[in-house]
Coordinates of C-alpha atoms in Angstrom, one line a residue:
X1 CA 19.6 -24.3 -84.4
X2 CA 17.0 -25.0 -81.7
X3 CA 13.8 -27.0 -82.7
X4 CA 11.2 -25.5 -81.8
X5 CA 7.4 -26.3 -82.8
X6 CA 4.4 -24.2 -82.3
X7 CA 1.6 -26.0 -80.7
X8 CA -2.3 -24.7 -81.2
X9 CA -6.1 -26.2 -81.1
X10 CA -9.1 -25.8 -82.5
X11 CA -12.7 -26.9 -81.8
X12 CA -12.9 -25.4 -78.2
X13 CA -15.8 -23.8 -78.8
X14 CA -18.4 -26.1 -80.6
X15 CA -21.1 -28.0 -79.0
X16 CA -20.1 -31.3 -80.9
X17 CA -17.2 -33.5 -81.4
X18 CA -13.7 -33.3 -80.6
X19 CA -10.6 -30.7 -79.6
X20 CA -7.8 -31.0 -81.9
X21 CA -4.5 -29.4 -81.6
X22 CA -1.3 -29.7 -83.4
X23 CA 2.2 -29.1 -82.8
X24 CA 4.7 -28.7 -85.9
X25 CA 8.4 -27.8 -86.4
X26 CA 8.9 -26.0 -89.2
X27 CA 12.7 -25.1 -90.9
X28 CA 13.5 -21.7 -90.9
X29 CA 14.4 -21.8 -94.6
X30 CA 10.3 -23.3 -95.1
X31 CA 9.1 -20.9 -97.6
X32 CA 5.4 -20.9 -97.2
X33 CA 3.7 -17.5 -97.9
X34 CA 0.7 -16.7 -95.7
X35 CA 0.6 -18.1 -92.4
X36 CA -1.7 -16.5 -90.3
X37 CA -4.1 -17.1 -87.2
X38 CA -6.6 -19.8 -89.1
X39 CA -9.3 -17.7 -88.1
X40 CA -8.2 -15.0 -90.6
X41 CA -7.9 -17.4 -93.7
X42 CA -10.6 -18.8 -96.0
X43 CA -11.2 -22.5 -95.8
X44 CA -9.9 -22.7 -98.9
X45 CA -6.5 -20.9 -98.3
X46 CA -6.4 -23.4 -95.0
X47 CA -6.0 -26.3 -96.8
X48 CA -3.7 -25.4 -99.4
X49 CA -1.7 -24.2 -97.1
X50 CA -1.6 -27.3 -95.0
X51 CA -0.5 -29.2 -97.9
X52 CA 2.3 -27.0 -98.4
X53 CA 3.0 -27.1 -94.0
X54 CA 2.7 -31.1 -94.3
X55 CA 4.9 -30.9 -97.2
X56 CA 7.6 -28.5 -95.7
X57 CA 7.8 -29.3 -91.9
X58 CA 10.3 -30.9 -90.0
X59 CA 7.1 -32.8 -88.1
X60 CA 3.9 -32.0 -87.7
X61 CA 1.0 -34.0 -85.5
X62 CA -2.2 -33.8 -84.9
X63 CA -4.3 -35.2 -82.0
X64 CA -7.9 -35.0 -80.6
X65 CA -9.9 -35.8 -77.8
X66 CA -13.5 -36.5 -78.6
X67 CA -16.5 -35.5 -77.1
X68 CA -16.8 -38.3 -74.7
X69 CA -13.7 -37.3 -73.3
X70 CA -14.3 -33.8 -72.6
X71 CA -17.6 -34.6 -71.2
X72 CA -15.3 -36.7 -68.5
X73 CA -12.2 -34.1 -68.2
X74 CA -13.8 -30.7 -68.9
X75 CA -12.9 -28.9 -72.2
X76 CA -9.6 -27.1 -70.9
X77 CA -8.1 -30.0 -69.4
X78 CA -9.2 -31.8 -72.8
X79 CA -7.4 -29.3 -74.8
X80 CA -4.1 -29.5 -72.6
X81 CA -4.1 -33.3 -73.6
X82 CA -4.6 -32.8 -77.1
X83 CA -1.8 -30.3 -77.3
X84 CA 0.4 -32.8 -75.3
X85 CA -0.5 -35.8 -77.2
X86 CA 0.2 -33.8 -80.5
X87 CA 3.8 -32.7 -79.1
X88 CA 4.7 -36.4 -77.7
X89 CA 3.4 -37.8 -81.7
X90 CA 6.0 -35.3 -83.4
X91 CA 8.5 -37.4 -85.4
X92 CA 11.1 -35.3 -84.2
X93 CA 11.1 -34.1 -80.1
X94 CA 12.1 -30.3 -80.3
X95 CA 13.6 -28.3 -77.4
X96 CA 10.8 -26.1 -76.9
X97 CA 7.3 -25.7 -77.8
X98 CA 6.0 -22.4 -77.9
X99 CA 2.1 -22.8 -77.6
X100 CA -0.8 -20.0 -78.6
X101 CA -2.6 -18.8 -75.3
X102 CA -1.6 -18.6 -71.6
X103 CA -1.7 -22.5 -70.5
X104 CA 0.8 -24.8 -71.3
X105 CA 0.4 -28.7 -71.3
X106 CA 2.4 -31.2 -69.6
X107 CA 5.4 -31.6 -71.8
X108 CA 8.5 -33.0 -71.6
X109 CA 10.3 -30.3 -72.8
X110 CA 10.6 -26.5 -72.3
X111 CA 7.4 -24.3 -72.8
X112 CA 6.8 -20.7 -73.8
X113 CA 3.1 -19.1 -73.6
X114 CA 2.4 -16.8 -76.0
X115 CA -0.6 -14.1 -76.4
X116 CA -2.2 -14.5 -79.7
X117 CA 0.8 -16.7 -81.1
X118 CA -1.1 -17.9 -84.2
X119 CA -0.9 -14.2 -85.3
X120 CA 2.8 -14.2 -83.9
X121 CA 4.6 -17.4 -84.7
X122 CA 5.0 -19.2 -88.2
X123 CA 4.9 -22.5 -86.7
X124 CA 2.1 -21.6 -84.2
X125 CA 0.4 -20.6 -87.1
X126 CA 0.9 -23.6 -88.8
X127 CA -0.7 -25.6 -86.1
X128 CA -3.7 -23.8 -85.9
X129 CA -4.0 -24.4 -89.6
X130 CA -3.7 -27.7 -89.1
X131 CA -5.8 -28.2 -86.2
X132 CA -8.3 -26.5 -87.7
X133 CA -8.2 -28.1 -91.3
X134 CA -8.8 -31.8 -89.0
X135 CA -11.5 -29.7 -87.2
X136 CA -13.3 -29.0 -90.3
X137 CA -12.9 -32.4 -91.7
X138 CA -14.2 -34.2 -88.7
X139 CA -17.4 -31.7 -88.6
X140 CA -17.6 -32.4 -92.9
X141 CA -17.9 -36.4 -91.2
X142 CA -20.5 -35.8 -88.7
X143 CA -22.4 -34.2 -91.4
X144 CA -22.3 -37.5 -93.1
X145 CA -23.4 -39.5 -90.2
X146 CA -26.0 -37.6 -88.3
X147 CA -27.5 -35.6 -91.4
X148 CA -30.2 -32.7 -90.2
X149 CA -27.9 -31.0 -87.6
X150 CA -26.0 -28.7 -90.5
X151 CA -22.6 -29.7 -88.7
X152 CA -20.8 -28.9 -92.4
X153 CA -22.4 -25.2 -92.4
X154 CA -21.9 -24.2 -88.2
X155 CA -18.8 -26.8 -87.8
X156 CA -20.5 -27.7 -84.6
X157 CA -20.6 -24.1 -82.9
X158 CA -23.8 -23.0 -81.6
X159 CA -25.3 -21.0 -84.0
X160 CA -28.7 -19.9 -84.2
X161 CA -29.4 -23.5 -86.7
X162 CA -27.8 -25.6 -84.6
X163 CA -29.8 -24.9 -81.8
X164 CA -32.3 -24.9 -84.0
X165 CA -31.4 -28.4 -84.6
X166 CA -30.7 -29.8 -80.9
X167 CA -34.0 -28.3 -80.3
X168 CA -35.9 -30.3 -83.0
X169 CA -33.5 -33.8 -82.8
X170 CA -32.0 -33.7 -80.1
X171 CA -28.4 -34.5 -79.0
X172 CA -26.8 -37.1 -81.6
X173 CA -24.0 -38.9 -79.8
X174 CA -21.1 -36.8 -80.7
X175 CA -22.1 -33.8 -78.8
X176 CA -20.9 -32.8 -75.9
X177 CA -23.3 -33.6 -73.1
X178 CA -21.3 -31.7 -70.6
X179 CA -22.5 -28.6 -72.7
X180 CA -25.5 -26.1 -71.4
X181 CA -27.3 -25.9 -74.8
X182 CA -26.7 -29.5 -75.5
X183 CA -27.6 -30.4 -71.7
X184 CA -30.8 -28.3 -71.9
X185 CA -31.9 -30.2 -75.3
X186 CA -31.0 -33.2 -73.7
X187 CA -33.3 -33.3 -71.1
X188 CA -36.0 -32.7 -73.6
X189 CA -35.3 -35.4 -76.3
X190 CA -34.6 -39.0 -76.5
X191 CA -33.9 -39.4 -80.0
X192 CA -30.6 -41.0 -80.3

């Protein structure tokens, strides 16, 4: 049997902290009811079900790239690294990784793109429950250290609050600068 792992992100979007992705191998025999594209699942189901992927897989990884990075790199070529940094951290190397979207990273293995994988692939759906249960965390964290912003409600995206927020504060020093709305707010602000 081939090893293949599915390889996803999360936190492209946001206007604060980092891009994670994660690349897992998962048996075939793996037994977990429910995968699905983590945007369809509950926060709740997420993370019992990424107990039951750490449990179960072959190897899993998950890697970021914080803001500061993706202010220097841009956010696509920040994502391609965390999804290569996530396939080079497996335990295990697989033969191909089959990755959610149309861009592949630069991996030292075979790579297949797929369309809307996370909805597709077990194992691509496993890493973007992953990704996104160490997006989640890392947004419950900024909460905890720059309190007013609502970063545990929004996860960082740029909902009407947030702005809200950048507006009043200003930029704390895990957004991402490179960012219009956190650029804009920037230029107004010298809070942090």
């Amino acid at each position: 049997m081939a090893l293949i792992c599915g390889v996803d992100e999360a936190g492209r979007g946001p206007l604060v902290g980092s891009v994670f992705a994660a690349a897992v191998i998962l048996p075939d025999d793996h037994g977990i009811v429910g995968l699905a594209d983590s945007k369809k699942l509950t926060a709740q189901k997420r993370e019992q079900l990424a107990v039951l992927i750490r449990e179960r897989a072959i190897a899993w990884a998950v890697c970021g790239v914080d803001a500061q990075e993706i202010d220097r790199i841009n956010i696509l070529q920040a994502t391609m690294l965390a999804m290569q940094r996530a396939v080079e951290a497996l335990a295990v190397q697989p033969e191909l990784a089959q990755v959610d979207g149309n861009r592949a990273p630069k991996v030292a293995m075979a790579v297949e793109t797929i369309i809307k994988g996370d909805a597709k692939v077990q194992a691509i759906s496993a890493a973007s429950i992953l990704a996104k249960v160490a997006r989640d965390a890392e947004a419950d964290e900024l909460e905890a250290r720059y309190p007013g912003y609502g970063f545990a409600q929004h996860k960082g995206y740029g909902t009407a609050m947030h702005l809200a927020a950048l507006k009043a504060l200003g930029p704390c020093p895990a957004h991402r600068m490179s960012f219009a709305p956190v650029r804009a707010a920037a230029s107004q602000s010298t809070l942090w």
